[in-house]
mmCIF file of C-alpha atoms in Angstrom:
data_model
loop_
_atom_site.group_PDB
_atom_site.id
_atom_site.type_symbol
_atom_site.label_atom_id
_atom_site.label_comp_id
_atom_site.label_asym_id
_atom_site.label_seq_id
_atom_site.Cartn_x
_atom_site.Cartn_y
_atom_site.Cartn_z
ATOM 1 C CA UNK A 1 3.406 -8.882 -16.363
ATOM 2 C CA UNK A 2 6.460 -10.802 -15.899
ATOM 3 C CA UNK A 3 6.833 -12.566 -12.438
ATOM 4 C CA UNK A 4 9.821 -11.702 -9.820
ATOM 5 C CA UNK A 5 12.685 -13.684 -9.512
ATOM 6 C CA UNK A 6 12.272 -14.430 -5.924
ATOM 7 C CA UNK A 7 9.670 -16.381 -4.522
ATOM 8 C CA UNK A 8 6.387 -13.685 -4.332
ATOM 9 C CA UNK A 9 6.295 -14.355 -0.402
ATOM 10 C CA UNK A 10 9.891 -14.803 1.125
ATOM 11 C CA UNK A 11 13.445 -12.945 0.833
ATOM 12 C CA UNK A 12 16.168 -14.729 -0.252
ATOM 13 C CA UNK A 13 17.470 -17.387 1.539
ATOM 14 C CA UNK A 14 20.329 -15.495 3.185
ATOM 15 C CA UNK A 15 18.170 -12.869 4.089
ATOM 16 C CA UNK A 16 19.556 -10.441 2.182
ATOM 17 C CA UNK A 17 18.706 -6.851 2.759
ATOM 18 C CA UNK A 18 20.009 -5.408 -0.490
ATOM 19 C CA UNK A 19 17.732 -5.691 -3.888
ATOM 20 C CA UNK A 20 17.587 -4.882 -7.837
ATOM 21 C CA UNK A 21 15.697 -4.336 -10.347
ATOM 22 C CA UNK A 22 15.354 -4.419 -13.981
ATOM 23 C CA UNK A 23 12.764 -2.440 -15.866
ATOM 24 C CA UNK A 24 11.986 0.808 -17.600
ATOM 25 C CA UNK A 25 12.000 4.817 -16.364
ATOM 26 C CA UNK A 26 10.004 6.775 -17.984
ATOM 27 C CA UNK A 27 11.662 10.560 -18.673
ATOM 28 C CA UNK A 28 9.851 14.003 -19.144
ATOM 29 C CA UNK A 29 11.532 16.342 -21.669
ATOM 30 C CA UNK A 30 13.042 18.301 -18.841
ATOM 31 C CA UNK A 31 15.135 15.175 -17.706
ATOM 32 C CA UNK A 32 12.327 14.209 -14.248
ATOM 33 C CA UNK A 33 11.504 10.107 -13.981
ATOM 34 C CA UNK A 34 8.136 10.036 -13.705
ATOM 35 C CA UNK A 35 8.178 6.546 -12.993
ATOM 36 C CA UNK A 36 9.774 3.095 -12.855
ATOM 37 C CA UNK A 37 8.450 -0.011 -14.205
ATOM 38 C CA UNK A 38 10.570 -3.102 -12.959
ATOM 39 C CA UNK A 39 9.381 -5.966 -14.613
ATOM 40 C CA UNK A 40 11.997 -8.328 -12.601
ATOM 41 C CA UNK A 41 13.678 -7.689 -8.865
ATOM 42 C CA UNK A 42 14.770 -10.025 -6.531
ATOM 43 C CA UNK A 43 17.102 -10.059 -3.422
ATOM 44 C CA UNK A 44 20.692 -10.355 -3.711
ATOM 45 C CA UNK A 45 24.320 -8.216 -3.935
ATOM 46 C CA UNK A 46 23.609 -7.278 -7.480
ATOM 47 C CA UNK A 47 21.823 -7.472 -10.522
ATOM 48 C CA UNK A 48 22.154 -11.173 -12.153
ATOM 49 C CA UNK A 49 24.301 -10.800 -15.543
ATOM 50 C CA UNK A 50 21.212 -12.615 -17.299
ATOM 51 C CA UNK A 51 18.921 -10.319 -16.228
ATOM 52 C CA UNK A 52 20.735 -7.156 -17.619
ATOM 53 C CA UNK A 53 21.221 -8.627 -20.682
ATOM 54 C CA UNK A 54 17.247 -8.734 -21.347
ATOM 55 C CA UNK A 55 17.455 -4.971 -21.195
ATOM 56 C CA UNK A 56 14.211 -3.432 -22.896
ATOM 57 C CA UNK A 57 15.274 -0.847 -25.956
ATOM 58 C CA UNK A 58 15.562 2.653 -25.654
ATOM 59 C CA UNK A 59 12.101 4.218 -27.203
ATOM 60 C CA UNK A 60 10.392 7.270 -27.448
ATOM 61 C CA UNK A 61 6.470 8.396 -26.781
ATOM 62 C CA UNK A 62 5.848 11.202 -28.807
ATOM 63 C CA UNK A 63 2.032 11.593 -27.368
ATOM 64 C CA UNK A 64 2.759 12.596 -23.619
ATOM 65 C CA UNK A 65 7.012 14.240 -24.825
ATOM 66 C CA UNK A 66 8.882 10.949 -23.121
ATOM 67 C CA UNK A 67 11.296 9.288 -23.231
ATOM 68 C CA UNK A 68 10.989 5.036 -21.878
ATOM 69 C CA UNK A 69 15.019 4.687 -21.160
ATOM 70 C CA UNK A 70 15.828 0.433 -19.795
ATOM 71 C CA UNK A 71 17.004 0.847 -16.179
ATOM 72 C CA UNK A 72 18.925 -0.869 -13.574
ATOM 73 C CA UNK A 73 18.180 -0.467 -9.820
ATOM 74 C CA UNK A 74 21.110 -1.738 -7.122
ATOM 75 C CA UNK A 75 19.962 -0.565 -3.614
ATOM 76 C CA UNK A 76 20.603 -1.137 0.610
ATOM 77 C CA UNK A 77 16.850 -1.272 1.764
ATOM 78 C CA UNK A 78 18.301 -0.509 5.416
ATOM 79 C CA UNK A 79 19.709 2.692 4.024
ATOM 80 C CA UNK A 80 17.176 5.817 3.256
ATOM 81 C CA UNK A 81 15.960 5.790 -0.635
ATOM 82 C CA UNK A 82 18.659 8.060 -2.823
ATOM 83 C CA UNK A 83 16.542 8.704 -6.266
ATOM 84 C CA UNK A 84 12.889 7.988 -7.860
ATOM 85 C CA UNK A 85 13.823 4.895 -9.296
ATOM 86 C CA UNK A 86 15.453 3.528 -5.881
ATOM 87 C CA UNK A 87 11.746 4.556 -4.230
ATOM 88 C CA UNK A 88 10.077 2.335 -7.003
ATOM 89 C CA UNK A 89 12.323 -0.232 -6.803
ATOM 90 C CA UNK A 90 10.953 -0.629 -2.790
ATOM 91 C CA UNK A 91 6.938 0.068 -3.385
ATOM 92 C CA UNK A 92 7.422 -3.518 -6.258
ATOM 93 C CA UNK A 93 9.121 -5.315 -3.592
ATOM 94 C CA UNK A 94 6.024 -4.372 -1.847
ATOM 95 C CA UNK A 95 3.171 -4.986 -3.762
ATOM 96 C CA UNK A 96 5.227 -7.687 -4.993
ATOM 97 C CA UNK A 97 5.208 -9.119 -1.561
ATOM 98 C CA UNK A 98 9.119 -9.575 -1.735
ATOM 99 C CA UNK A 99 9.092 -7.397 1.477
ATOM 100 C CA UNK A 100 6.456 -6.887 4.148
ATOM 101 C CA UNK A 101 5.125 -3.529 5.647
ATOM 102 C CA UNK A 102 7.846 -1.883 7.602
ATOM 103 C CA UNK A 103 10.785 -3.648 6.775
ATOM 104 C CA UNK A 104 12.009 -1.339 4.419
ATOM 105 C CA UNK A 105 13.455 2.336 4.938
ATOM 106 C CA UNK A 106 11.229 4.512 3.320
ATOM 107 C CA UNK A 107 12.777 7.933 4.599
ATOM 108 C CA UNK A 108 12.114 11.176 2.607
ATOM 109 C CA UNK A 109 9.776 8.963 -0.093
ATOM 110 C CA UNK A 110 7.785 12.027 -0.791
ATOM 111 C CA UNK A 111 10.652 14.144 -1.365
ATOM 112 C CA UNK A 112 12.128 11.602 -3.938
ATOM 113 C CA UNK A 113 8.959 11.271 -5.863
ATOM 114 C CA UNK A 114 7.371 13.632 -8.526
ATOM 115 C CA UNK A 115 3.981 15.135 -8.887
ATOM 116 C CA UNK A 116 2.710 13.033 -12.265
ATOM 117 C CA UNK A 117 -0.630 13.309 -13.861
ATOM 118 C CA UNK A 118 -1.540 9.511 -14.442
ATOM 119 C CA UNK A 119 -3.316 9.582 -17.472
ATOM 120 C CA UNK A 120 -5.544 7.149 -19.651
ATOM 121 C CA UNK A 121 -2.007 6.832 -22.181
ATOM 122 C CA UNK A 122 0.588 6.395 -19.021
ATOM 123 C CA UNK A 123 2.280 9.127 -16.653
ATOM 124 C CA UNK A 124 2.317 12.740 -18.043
ATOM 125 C CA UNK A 125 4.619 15.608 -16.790
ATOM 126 C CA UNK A 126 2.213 18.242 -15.378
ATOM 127 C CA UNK A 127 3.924 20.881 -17.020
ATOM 128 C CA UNK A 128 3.083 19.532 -20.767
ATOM 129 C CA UNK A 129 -0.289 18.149 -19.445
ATOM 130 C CA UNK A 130 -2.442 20.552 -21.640
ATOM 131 C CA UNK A 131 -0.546 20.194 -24.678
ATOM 132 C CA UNK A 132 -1.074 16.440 -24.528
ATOM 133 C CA UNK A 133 -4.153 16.378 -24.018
ATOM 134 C CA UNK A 134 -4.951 19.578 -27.006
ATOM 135 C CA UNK A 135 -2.747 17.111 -29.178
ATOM 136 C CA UNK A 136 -4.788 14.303 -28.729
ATOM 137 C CA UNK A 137 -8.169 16.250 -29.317
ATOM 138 C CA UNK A 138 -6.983 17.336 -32.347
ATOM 139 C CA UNK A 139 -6.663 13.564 -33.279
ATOM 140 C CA UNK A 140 -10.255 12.603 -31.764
ATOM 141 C CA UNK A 141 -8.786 11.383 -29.018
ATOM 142 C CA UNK A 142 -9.812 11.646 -25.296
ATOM 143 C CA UNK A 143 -7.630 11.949 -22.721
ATOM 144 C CA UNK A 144 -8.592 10.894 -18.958
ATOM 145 C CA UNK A 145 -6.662 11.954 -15.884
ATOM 146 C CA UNK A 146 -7.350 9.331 -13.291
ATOM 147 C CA UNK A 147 -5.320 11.337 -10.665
ATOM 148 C CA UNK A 148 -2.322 14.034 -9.589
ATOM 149 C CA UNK A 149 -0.660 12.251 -7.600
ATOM 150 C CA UNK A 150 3.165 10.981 -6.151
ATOM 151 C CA UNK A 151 1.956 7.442 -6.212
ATOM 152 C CA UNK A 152 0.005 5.534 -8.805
ATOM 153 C CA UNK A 153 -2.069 2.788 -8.294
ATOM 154 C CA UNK A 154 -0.773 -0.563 -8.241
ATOM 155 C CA UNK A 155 -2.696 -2.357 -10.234
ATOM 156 C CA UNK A 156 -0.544 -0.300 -13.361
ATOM 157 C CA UNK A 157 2.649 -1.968 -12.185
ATOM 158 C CA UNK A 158 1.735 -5.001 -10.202
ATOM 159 C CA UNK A 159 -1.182 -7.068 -9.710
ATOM 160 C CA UNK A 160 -0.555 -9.754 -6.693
ATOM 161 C CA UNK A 161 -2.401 -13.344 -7.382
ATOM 162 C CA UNK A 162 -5.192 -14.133 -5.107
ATOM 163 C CA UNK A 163 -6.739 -11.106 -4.212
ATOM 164 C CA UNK A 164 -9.729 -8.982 -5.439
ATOM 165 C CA UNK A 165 -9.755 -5.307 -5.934
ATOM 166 C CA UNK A 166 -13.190 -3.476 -6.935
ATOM 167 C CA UNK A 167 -11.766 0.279 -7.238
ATOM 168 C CA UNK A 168 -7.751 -0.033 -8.667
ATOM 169 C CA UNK A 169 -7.755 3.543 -7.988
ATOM 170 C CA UNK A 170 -8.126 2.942 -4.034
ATOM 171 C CA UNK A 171 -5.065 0.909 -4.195
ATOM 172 C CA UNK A 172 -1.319 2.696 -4.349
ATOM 173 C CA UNK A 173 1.377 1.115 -5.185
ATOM 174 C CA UNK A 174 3.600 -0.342 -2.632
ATOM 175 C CA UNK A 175 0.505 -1.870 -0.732
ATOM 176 C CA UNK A 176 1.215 -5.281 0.346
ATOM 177 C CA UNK A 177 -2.166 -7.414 -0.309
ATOM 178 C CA UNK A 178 -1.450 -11.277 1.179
ATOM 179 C CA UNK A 179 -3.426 -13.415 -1.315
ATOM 180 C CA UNK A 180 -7.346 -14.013 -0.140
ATOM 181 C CA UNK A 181 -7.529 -10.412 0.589
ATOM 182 C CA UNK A 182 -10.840 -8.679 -0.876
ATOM 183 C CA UNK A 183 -10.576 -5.078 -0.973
ATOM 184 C CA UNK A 184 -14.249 -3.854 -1.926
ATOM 185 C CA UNK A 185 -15.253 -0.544 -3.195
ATOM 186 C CA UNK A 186 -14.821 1.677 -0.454
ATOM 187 C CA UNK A 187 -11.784 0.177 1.095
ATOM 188 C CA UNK A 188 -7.967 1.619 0.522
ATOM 189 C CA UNK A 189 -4.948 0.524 1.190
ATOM 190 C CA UNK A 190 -2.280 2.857 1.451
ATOM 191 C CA UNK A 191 1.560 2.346 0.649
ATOM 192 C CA UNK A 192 3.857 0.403 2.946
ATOM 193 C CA UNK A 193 0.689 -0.617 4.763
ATOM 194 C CA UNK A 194 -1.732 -3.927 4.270
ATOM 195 C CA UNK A 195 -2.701 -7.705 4.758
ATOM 196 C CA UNK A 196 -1.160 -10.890 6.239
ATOM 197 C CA UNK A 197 -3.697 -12.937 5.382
ATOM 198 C CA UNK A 198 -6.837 -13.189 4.035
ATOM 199 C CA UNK A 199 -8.728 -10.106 4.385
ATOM 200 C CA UNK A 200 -11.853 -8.337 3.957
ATOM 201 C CA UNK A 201 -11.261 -4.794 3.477
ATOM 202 C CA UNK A 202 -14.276 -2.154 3.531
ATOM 203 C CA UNK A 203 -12.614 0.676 5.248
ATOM 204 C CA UNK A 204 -9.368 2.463 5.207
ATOM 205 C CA UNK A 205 -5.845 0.659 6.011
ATOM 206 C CA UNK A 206 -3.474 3.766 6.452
ATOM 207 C CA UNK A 207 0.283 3.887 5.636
ATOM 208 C CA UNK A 208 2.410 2.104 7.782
ATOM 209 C CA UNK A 209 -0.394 -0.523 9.345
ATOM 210 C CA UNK A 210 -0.480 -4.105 9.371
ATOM 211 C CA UNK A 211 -3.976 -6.481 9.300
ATOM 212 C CA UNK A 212 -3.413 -10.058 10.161
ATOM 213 C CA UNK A 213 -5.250 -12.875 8.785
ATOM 214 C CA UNK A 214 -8.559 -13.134 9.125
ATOM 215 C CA UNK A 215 -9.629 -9.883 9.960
ATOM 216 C CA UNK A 216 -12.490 -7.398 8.390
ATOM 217 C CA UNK A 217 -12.541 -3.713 8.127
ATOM 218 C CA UNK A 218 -15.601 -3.201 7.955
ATOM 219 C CA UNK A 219 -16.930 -0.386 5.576
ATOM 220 C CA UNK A 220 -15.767 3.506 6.405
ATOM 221 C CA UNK A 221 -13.891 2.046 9.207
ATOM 222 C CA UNK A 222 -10.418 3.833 9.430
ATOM 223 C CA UNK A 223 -7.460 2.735 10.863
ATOM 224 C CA UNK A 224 -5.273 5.754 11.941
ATOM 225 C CA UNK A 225 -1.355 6.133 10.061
ATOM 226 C CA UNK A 226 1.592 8.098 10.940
ATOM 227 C CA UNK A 227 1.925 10.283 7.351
ATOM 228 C CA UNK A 228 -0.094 13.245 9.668
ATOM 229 C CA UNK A 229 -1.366 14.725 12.783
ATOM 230 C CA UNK A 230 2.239 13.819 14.783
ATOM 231 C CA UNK A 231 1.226 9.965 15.347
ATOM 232 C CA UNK A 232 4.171 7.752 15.543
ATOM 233 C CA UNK A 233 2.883 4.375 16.701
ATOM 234 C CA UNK A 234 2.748 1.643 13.648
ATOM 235 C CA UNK A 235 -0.641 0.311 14.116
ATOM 236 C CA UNK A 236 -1.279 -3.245 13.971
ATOM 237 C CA UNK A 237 -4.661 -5.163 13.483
ATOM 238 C CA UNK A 238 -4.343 -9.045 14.844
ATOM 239 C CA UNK A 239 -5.831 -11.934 13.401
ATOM 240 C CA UNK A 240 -9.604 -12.310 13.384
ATOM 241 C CA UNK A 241 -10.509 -9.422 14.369
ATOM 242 C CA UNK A 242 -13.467 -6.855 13.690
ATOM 243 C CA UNK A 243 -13.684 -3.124 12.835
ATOM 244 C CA UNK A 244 -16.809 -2.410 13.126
ATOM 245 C CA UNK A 245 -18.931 -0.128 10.266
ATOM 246 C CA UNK A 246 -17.442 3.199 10.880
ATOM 247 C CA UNK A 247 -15.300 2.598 13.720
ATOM 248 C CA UNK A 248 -11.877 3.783 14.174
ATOM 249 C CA UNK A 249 -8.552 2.467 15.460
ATOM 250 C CA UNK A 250 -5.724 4.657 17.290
ATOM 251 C CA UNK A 251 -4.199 1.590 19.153
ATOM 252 C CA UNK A 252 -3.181 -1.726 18.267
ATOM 253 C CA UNK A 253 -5.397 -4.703 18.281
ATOM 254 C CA UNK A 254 -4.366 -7.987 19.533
ATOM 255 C CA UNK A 255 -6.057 -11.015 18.145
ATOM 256 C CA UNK A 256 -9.445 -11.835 18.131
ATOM 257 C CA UNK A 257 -10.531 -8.371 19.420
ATOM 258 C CA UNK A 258 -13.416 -6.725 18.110
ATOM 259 C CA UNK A 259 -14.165 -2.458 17.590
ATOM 260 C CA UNK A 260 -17.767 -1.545 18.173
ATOM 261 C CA UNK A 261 -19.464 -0.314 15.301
ATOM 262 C CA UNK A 262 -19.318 3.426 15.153
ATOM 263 C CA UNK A 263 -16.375 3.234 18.377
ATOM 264 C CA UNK A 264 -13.402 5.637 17.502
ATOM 265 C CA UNK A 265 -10.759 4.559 20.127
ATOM 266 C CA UNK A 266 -7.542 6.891 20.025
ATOM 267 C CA UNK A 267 -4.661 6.204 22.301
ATOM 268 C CA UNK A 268 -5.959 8.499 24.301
ATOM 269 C CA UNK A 269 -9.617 7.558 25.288
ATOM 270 C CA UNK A 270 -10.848 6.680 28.952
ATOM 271 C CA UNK A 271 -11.695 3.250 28.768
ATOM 272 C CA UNK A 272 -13.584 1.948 31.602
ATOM 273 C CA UNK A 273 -12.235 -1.661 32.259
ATOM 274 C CA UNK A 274 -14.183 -4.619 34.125
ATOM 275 C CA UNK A 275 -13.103 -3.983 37.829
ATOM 276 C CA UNK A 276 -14.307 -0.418 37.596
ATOM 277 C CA UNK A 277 -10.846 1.006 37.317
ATOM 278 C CA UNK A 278 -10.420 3.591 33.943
ATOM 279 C CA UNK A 279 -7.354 3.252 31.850
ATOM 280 C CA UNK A 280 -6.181 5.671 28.355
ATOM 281 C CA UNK A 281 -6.912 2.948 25.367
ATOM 282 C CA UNK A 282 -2.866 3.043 24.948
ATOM 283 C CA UNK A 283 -2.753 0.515 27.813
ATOM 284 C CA UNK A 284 -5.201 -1.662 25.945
ATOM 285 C CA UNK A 285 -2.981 -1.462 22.880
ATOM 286 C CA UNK A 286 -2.331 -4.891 22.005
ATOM 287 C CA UNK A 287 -4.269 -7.238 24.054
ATOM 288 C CA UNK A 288 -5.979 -10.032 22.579
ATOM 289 C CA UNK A 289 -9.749 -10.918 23.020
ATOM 290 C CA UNK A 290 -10.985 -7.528 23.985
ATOM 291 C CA UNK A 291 -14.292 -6.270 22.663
ATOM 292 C CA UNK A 292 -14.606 -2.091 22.469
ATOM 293 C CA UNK A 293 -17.682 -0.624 22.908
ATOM 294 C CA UNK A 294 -19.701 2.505 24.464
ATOM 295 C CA UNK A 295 -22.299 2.114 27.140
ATOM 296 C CA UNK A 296 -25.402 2.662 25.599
ATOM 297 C CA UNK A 297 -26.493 4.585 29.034
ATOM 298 C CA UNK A 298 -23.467 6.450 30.259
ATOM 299 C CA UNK A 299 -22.015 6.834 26.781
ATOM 300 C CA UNK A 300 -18.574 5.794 28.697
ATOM 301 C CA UNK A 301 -15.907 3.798 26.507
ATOM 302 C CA UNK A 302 -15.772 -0.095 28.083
ATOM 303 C CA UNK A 303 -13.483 -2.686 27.060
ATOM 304 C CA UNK A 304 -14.316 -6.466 28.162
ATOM 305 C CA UNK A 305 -13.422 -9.469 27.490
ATOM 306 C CA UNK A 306 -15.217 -11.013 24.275
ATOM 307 C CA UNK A 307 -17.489 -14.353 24.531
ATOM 308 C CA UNK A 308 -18.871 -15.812 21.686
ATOM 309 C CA UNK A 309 -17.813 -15.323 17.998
ATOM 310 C CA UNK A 310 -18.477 -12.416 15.255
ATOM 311 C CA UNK A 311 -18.970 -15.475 12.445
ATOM 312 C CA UNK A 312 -15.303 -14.722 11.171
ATOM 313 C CA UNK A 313 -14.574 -14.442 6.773
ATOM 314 C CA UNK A 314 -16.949 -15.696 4.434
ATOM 315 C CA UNK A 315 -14.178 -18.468 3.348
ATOM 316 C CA UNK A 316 -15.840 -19.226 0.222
ATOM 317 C CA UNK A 317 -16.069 -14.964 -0.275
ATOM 318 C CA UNK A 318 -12.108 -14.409 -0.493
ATOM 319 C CA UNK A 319 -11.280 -17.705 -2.218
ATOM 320 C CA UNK A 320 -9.755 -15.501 -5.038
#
């Protein structure tokens, strides 16, 4: 995989908040991008003159009926996405960590992207799906569908230094994953949604939330998005904090804040606080050094101030 222009962490230096890219589309036989492969993007007005010059070649895939046609992406990331290949184009500078969670416009993503079956041999149409894959029996050949899906994983397009993944399917593409992050075998991180920092993740990171540094989601732990249900607060996880083993998050966390393990808090759960008084969890959202958890005897929802420590990362763990 060729590297981005840009350096992997920072925009440009004037900030710029238009981008390109330069990579391939691939084309069904009925004229649908199934998908975009940039293999360089950076920030800036326009595409450099060098970089179009290294166009790949026009070529043809006779197995899946597609055409790989070389393709230039110009875009305004404040503006809504026009076109599959502009949606691509943002979900690299994602993953590519060119662009954090939630500073792009991803309006009307899933309205701009294709259903694709991503296949063992690359992205397949749906509608020629079963000849491919009779074509290829014919030939001895196997043919594995790893998903239907709008979004593939990342790991097929980009693959961020630093970080460990144990399932590639669990990741999509456009997840941002800050080098040190470990994302085991239960853990998923959605698009436009992940780490800071260095991260353990065992449980689920939904679209559109941010973890800081330091922090552990700890396994079937879920951390609630906005894609469903009506929610529109963007979630965000501090640094060093804890979600405990099957817990769940409605609220923001400040730092250093801890979730009881099997504690779902929703914005709208009676929390009893220290001085008696009970508040919804939305009031909570945000504070630092709070520590969720339900009385063992009244089964009420308390949140108090934490003392002592959880033990933090395993440093030597997510020195990837």
């Amino acid at each position: 995989m060729t590297a981005p222009v840009n350096n992997p962490m920072t925009r440009s230096a004037s900030d710029s908040t238009r981008a390109w890219g330069v990579g391939t589309a691939t084309v069904s036989s009925s004229g649908v991008v199934l998908d975009v492969h940039y293999r360089r993007l950076g920030w800036g007005d326009a595409c450099p003159a060098a970089e179009r010059a290294n166009l790949a070649p026009h070529a043809v895939d006779q197995r899946r009926g597609v055409e790989i046609t070389p393709m230039v992406t110009e875009i305004d990331t404040r503006v809504a996405p026009s076109d599959t290949a502009d949606v691509y184009l943002r979900l690299h500078l994602l993953s590519h960590r060119l662009a954090k969670p939630r500073s792009l416009n991803l309006d009307g993503v899933f309205g701009l992207l294709p259903n694709v079956a991503w296949t063992s041999i690359g992205p397949v149409a749906l509608d020629v799906l079963d000849e491919v894959r009779e074509a290829l029996r014919r030939k001895g050949e196997h043919l594995t569908v790893h998903g239907v899906d709008k979004f593939p994983r990342m790991t097929d397009y980009v693959v961020p230094s630093g970080v460990r993944i144990a399932d590639a399917s669990r990741v999509r593409l456009g997840a941002h994953l800050a080098e040190g992050t470990t994302v085991m075998h239960e853990g998923f991180c959605n698009f436009n949604a992940g780490t800071l920092g260095a991260s353990m993740v065992e449980g689920r990171i939904s679209a559109g939330v941010i973890v800081g540094n330091g922090s552990d989601i700890g396994g079937g732990a879920s951390i609630q998005g906005t894609l469903s249900g009506g929610g529109k607060e963007m979630i965000t996880v501090g640094e060093r904090c804890l979600l405990g083993a099957n817990s769940g998050l409605g609220i923001s966390l400040g730092d250093d804040s801890i979730i009881e393990a099997g504690l779902y808090v929703t914005a709208g759960t009676l929390v009893r606080l220290p001085d008696g008084s009970t508040v919804k969890a939305r009031e909570m959202s945000g504070v630092s050094n709070m520590l969720f958890r339900r009385n063992s005897a009244s089964g009420a929802v308390e949140a108090v101030v934490r003392t002592g420590s959880w033990g933090g990362l395993n440093a030597a763990l997510h020195k990837n």
